[in-house]
GROMACS .gro file of C-alpha atoms in nm:
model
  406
    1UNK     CA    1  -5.074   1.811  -5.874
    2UNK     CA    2  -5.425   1.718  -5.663
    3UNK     CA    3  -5.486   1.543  -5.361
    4UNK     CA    4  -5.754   1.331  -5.313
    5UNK     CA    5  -5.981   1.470  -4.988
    6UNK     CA    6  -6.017   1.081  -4.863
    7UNK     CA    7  -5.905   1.043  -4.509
    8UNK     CA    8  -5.667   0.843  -4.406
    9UNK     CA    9  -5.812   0.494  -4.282
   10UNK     CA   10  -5.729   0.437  -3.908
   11UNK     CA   11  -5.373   0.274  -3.942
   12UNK     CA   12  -5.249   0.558  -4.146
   13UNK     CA   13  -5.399   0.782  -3.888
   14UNK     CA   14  -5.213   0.611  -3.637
   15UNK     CA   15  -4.905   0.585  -3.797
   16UNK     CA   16  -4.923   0.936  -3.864
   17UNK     CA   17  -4.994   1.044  -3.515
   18UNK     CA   18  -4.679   0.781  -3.390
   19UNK     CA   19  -4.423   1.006  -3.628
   20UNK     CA   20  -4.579   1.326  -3.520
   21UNK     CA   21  -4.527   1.273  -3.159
   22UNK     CA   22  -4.186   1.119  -3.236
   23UNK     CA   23  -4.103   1.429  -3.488
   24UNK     CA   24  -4.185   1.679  -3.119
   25UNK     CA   25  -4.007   1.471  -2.948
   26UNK     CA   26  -3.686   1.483  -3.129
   27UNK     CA   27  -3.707   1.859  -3.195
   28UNK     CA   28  -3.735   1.901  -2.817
   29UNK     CA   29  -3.472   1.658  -2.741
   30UNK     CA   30  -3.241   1.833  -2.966
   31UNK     CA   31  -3.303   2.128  -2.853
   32UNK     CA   32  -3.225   2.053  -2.519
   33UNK     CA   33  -2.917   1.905  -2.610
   34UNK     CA   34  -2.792   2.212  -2.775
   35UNK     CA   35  -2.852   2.374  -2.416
   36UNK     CA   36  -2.689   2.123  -2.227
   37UNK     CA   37  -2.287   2.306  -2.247
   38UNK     CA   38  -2.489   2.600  -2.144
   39UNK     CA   39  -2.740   2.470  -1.894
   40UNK     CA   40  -2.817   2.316  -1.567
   41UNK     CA   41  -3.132   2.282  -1.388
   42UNK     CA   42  -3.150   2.327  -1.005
   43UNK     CA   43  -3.506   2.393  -0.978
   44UNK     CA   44  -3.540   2.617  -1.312
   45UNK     CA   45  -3.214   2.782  -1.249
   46UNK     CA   46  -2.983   2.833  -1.556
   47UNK     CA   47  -2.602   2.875  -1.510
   48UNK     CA   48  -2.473   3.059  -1.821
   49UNK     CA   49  -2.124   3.159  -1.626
   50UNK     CA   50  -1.931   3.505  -1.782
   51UNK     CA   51  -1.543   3.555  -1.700
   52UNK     CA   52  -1.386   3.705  -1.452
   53UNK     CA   53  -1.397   4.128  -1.497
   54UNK     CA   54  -1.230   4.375  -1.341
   55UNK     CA   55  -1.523   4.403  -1.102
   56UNK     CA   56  -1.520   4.030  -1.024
   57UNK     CA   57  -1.352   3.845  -0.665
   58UNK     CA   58  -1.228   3.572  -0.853
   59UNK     CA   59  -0.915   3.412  -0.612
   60UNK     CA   60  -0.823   3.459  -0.248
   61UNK     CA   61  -0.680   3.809  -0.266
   62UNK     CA   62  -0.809   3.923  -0.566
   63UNK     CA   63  -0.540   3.925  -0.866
   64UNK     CA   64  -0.187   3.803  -0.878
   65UNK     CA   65  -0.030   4.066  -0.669
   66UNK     CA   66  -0.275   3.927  -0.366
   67UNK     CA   67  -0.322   4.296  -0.227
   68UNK     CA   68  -0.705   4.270  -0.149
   69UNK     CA   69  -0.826   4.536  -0.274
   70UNK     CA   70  -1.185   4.526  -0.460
   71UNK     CA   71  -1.207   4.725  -0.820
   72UNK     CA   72  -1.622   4.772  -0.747
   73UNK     CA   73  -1.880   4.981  -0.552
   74UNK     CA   74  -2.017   4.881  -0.205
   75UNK     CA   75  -2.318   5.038  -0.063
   76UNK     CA   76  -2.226   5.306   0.221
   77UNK     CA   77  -2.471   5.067   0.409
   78UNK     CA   78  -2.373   4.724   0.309
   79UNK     CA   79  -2.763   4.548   0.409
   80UNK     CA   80  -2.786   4.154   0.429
   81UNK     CA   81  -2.951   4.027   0.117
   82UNK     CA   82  -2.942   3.645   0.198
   83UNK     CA   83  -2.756   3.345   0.401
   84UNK     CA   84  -2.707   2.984   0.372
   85UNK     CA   85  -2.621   2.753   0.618
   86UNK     CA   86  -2.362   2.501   0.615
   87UNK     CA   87  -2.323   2.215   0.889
   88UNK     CA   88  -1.972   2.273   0.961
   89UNK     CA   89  -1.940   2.636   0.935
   90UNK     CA   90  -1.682   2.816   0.700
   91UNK     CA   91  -1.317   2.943   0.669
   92UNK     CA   92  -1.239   3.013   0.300
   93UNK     CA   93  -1.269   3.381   0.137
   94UNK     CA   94  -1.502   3.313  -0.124
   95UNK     CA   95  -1.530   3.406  -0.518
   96UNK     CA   96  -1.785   3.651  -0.693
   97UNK     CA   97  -1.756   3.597  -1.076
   98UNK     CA   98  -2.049   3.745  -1.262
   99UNK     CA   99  -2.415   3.629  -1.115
  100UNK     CA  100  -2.195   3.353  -0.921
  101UNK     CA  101  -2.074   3.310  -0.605
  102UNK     CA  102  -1.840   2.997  -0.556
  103UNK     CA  103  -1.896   2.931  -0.185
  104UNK     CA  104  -1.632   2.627  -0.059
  105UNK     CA  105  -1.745   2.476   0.277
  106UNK     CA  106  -1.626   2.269   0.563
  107UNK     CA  107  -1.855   1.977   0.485
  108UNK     CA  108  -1.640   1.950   0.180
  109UNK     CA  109  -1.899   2.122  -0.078
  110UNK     CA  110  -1.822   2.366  -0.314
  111UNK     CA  111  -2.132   2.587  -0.342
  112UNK     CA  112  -2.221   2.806  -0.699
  113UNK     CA  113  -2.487   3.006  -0.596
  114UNK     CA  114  -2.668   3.319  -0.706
  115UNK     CA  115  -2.581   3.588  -0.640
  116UNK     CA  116  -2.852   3.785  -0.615
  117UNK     CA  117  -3.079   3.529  -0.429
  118UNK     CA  118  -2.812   3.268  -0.289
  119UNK     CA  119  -2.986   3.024  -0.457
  120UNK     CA  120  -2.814   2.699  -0.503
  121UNK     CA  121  -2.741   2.642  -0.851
  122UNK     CA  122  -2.499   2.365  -0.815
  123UNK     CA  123  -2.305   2.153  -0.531
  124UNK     CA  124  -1.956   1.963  -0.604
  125UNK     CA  125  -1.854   1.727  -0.296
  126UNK     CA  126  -1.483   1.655  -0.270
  127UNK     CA  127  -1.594   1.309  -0.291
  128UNK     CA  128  -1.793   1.065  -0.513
  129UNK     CA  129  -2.015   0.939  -0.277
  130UNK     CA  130  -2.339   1.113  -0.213
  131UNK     CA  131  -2.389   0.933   0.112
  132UNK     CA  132  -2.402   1.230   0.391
  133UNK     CA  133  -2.243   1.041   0.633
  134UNK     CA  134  -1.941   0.934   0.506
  135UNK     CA  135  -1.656   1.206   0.546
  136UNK     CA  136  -1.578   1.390   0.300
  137UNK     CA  137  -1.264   1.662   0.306
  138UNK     CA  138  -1.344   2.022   0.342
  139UNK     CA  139  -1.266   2.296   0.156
  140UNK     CA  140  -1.026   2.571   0.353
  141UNK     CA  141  -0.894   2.698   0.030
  142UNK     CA  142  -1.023   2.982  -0.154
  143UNK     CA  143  -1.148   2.878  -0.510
  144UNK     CA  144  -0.949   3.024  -0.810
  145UNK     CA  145  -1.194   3.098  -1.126
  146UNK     CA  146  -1.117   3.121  -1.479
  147UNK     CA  147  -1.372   3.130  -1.778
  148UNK     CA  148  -1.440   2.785  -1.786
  149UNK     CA  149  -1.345   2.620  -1.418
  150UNK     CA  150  -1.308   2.685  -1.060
  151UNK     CA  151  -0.997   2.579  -0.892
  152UNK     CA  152  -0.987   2.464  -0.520
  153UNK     CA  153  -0.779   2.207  -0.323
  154UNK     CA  154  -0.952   2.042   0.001
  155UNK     CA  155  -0.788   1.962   0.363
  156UNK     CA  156  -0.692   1.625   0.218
  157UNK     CA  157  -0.417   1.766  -0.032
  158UNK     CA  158  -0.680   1.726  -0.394
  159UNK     CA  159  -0.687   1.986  -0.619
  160UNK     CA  160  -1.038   1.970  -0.772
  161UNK     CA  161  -1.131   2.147  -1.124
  162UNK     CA  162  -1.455   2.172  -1.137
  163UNK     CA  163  -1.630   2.330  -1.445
  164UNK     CA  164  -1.817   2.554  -1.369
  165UNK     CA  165  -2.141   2.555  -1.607
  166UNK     CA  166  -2.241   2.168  -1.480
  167UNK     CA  167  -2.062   2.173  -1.135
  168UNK     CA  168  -1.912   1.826  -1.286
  169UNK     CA  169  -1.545   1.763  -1.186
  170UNK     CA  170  -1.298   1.774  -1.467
  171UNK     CA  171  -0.977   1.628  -1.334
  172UNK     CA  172  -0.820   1.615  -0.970
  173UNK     CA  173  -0.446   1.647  -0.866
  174UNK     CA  174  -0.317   1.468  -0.532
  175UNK     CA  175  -0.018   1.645  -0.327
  176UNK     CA  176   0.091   1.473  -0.010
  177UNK     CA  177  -0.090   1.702   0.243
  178UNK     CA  178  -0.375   1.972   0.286
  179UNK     CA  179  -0.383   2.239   0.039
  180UNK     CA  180  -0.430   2.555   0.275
  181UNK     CA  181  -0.374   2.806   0.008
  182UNK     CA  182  -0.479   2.941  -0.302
  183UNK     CA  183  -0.451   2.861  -0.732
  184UNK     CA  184  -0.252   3.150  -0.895
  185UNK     CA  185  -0.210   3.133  -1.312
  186UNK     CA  186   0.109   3.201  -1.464
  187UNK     CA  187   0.099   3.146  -1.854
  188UNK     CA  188  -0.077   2.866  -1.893
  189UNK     CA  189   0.070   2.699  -1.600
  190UNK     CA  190  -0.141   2.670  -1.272
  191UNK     CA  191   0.047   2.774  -0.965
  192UNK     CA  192  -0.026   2.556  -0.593
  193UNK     CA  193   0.134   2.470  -0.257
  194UNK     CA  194   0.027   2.212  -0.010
  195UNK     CA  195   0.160   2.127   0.343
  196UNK     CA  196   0.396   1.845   0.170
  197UNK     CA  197   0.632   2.159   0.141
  198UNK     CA  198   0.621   2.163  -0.291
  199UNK     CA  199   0.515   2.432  -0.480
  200UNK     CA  200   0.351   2.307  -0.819
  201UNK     CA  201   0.323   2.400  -1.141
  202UNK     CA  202   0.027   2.186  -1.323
  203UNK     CA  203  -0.117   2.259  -1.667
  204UNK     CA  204  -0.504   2.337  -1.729
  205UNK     CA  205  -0.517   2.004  -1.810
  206UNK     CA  206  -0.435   1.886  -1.439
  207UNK     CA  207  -0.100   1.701  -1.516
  208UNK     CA  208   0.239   1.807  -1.372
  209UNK     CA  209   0.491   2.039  -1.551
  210UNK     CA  210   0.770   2.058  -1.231
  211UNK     CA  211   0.744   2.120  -0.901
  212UNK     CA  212   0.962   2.277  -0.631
  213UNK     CA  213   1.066   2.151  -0.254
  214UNK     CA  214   1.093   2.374   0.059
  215UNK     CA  215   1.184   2.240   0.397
  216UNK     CA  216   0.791   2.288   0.529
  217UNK     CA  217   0.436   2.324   0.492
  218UNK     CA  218   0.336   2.529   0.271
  219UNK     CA  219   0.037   2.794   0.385
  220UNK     CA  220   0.030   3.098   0.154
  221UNK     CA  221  -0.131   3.139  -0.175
  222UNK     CA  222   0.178   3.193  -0.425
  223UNK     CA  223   0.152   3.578  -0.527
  224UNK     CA  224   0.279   3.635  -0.931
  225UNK     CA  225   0.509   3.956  -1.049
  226UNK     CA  226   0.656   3.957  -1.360
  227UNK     CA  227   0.809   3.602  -1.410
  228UNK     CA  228   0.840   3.564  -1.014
  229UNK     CA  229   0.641   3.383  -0.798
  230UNK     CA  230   0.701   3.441  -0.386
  231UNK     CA  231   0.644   3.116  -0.105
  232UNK     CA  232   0.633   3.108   0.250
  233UNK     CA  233   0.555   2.896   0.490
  234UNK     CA  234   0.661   2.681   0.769
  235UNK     CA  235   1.035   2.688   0.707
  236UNK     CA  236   1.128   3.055   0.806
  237UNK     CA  237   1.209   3.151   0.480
  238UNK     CA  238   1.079   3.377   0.199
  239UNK     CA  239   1.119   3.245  -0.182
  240UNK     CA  240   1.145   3.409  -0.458
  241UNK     CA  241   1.076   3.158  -0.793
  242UNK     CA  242   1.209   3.222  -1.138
  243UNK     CA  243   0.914   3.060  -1.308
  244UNK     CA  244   1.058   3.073  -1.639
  245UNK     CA  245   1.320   2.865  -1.495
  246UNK     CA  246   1.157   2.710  -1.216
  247UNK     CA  247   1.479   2.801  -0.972
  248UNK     CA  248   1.528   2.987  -0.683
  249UNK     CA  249   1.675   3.333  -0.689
  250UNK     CA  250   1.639   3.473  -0.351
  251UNK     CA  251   1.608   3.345  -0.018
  252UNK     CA  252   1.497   3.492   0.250
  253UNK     CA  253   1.538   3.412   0.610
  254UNK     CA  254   1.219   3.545   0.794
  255UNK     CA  255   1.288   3.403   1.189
  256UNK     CA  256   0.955   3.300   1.224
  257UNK     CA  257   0.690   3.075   1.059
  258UNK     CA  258   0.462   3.220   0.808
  259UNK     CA  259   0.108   3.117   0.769
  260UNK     CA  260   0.002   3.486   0.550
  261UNK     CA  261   0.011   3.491   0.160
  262UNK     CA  262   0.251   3.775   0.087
  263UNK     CA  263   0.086   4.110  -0.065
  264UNK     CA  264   0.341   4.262  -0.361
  265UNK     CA  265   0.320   4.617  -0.488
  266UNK     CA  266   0.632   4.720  -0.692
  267UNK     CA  267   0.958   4.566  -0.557
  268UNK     CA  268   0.800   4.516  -0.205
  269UNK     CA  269   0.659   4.226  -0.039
  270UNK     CA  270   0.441   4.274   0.258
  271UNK     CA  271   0.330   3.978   0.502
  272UNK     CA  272   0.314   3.913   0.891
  273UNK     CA  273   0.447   3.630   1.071
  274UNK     CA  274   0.402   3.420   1.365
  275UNK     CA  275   0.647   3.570   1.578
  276UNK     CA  276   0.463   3.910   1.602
  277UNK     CA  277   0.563   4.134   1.356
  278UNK     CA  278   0.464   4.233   0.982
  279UNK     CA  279   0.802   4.285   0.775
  280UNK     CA  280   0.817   4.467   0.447
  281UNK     CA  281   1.081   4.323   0.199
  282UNK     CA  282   1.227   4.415  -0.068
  283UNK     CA  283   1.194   4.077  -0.310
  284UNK     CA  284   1.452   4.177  -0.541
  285UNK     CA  285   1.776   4.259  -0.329
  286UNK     CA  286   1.667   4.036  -0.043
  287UNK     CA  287   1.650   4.304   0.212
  288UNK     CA  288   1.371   4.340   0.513
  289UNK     CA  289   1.313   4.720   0.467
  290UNK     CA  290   1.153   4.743   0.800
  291UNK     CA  291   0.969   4.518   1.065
  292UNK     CA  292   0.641   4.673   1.249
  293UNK     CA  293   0.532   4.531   1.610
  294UNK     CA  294   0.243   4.643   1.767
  295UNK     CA  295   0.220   4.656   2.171
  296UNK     CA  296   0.215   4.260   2.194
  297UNK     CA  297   0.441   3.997   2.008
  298UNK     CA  298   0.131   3.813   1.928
  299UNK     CA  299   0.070   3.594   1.546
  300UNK     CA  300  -0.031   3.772   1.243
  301UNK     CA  301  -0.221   3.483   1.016
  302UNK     CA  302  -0.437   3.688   0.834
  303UNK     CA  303  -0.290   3.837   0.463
  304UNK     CA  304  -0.247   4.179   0.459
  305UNK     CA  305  -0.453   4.466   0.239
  306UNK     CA  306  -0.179   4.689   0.065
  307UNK     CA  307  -0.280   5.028  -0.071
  308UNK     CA  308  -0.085   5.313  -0.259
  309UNK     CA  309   0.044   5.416   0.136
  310UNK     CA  310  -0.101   5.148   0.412
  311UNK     CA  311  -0.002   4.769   0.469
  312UNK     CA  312  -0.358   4.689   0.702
  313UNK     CA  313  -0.390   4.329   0.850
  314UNK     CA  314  -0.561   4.245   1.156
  315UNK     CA  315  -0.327   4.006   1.447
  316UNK     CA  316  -0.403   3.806   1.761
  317UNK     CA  317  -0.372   4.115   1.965
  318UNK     CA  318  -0.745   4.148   1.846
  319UNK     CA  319  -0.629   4.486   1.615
  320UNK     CA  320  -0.655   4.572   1.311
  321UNK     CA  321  -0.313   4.748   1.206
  322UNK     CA  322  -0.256   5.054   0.938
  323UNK     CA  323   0.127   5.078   0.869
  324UNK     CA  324   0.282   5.332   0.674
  325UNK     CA  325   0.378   5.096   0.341
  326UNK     CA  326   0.721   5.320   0.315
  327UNK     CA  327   0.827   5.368   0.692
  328UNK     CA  328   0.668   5.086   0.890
  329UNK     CA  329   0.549   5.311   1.100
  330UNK     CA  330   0.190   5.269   1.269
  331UNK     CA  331  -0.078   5.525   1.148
  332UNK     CA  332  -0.348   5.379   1.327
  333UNK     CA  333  -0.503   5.079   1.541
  334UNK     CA  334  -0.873   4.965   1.559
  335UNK     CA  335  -0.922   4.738   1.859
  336UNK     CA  336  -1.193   4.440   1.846
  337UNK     CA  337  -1.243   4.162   2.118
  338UNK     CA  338  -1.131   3.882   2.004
  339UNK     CA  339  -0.847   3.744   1.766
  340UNK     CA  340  -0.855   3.850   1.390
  341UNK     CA  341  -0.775   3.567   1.174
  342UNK     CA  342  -0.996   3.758   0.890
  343UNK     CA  343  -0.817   3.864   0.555
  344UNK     CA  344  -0.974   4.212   0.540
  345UNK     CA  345  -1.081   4.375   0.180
  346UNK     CA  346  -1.077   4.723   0.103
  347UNK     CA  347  -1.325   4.888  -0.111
  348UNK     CA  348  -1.318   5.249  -0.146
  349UNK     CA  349  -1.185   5.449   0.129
  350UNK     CA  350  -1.304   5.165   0.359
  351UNK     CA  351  -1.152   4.839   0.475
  352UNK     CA  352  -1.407   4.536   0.599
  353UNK     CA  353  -1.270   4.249   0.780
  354UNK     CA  354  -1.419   3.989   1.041
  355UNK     CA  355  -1.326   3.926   1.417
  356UNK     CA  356  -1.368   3.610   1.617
  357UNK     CA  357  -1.563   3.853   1.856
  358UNK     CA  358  -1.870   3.776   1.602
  359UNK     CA  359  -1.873   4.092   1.446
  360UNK     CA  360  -1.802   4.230   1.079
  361UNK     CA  361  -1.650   4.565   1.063
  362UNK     CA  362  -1.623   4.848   0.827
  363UNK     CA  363  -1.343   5.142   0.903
  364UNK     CA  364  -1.227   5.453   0.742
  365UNK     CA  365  -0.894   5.382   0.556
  366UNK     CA  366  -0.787   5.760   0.668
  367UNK     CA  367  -0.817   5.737   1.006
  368UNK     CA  368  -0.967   5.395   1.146
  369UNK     CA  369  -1.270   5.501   1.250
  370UNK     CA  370  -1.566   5.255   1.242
  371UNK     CA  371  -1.826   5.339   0.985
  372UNK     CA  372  -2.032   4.997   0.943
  373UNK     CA  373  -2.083   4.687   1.193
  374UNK     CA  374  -2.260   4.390   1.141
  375UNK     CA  375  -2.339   4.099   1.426
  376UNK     CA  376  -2.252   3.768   1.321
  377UNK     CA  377  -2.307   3.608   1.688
  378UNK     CA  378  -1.996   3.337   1.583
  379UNK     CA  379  -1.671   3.427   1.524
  380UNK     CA  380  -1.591   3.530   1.161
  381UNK     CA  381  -1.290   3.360   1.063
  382UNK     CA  382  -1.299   3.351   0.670
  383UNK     CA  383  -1.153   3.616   0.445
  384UNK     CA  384  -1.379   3.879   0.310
  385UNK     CA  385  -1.496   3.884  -0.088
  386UNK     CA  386  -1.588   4.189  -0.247
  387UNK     CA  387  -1.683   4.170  -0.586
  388UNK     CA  388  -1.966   4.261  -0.796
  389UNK     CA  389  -2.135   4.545  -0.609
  390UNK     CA  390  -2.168   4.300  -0.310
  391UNK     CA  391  -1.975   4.145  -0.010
  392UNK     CA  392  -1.932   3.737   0.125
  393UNK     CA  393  -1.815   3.618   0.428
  394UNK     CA  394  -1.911   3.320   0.620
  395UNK     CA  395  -1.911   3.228   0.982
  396UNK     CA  396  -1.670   2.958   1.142
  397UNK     CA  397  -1.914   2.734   1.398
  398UNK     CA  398  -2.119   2.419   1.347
  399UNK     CA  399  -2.443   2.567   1.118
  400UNK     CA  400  -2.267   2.807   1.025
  401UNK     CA  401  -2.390   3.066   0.796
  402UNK     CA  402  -2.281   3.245   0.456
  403UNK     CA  403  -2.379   3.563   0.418
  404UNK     CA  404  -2.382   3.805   0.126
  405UNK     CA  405  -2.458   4.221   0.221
  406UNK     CA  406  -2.513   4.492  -0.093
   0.00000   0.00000   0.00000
């Protein structure tokens, strides 16, 4: 076959050029659409999100059994790589999944950022409405993350799953009060508690599967071992849960209000309380093991860090505490100036924890000694992350700032 060297007259031309530019067009459109369940631009920035690894922070205490204890590396001289500021400061322990870090603030946003520049990838507000001044209900709650979302409930009682490739809420679940703790997974059930005194079980796709009633707010983060999942709060008592059959099997009278997630390792529970003291209990036969009070009956509201021999937590006596995890007995004490309300992190042979003195501190697990100090200037409330060869902690004052060391 031959073909004639005439050119086209000018329509043709034109029509040619028309379905040339509309051919590029569609190519390019496609192709961005096949990014799109992959991609989202914040100034050129790609989120491509991996799953949770052994090296990941990806819930409040790090894993089921809510111990605190980071399965990476941390610089013997943790430096300060970046910070972002947030208007009303923040309280949550953060989550470092990958290149991510899932950063929930006051102001009600729930940050994905970077994590090697801090970079704002994406921001979800715990409300439609994009108008800054309207309120909107922070986030106190440490974000759960899974492969495909990021769990968090807000000071108004919503649960928000949030995906987390397009920062785009998926579905929300409303208890009847603030949700203060914690998402834990059992199954393919997702575990919550709120301050309308039920523990809930939800599945992934946000509805309801049961739920269970105490006699008081709710605070802790529920901790999972084997098919049992532990609750304390404002009503004295420690619960164990049968989540197979969603009933109580042990019940625990405690004497004090609790606002700590319990730590488990083997048939021990570990948490402080109000009244002054940090009990170990045994979860299966019921029995408090032993209680440990430092020199002042002063609140313990930060969760403990439980090793293969310490229980560490830091009270209102302005101490951080290493008891021996079999005899209760104190090893050490590290005093600070101010109240710790910090859930500390160990990492190492190290534990790092905030004060509301302003400071950050690193100690020796072996004998309390203080090998690292950073200067906030506010008081460092939140619990520490440690996840991915780095550290995150934020500060709890107006402007605020997050900061992330390596």
């Amino acid at each position: 076959m031959r073909f004639s060297k005439r050119q086209p007259t000018k329509g043709i031309k034109d029509m040619i050029s028309s379905a040339s530019r509309l051919l590029t067009r569609t190519i390019y459109l496609t192709a961005i659409s096949c990014l799109l369940p992959t991609m989202i631009l914040a100034d050129g920035a790609a989120v491509s999100p991996t799953g949770p690894t052994e090296s990941s922070w990806a819930s409040f205490r790090n894993g089921a059994a809510q111990r605190g204890i980071a399965n990476t590396k941390l610089s013997d001289d943790p430096q300060m790589k970046w910070e972002l500021e947030s208007k009303d400061g923040w309280v949550a322990t953060c989550a470092i999944v990958g290149n991510h870090v899932y950063a929930p603030a006051l102001q009600g946003y729930l940050y994905c950022l970077d994590r090697e520049t801090g970079k704002e990838l994406w921001k979800y507000r715990s409300i439609e409405s994009t108008d800054e001044k309207q309120f909107a209900p922070g986030f106190k709650a440490a974000p759960f993350v899974t492969d495909g979302f990021v769990y968090v409930g807000d000071e108004d009682g919503i649960l928000h799953a949030v995906d987390r490739t397009t920062g785009k809420g998926e579905w929300k679940f409303a208890t009847g009060a603030e949700i203060a703790g914690g998402v834990a997974m059992y199954q393919d059930q997702l575990l919550l508690a709120s301050h309308d005194a039920y523990l809930y079980s939800l599945g992934q796709d946000g509805k309801e599967k049961w739920k269970f009633e105490t006699q008081d707010r709710i605070n802790c983060s529920p901790g999972i071992a084997d098919h049992f999942t532990f609750v304390s709060g404002c009503d004295e008592h420690l619960r164990v849960i049968d989540l197979d059959s969603h009933k109580e099997t042990r019940d625990i009278e405690m004497e004090s209000f609790l606002i700590a997630s319990p730590a488990i390792a083997d048939d021990m529970l570990y948490v402080g309380t109000h009244a002054g003291d940090v009990a170990g209990v045994n979860w299966k036969s019921g029995e408090i093991k032993w209680r440990y009070k430092g020199d002042r009956d002063l609140p313990y509201h930060a969760s403990a860090c439980v090793t293969d021999d310490l229980v560490l937590v830091g009270g209102h006596d302005k101490n951080m505490h290493a008891i021996d995890r079999v005899t209760g007995q104190g090893r050490w004490t590290f005093p600070t100036k101010a109240r710790i309300d910090s859930s500390a992190a160990v990492v190492d042979e190290r534990i790092f924890f905030g004060s509301g003195d302003g400071n950050i501190y690193g100690l020796s697990l072996a004998d309390g000694k203080q090998v690292w100090k950073f200067n906030a200037g506010n008081p460092v409330n939140a619990g520490i992350s440690i996840g991915e060869g780095c550290m995150v902690v934020g500060e709890d004052s107006s402007n605020g700032r997050l900061r992330c060391f390596r």
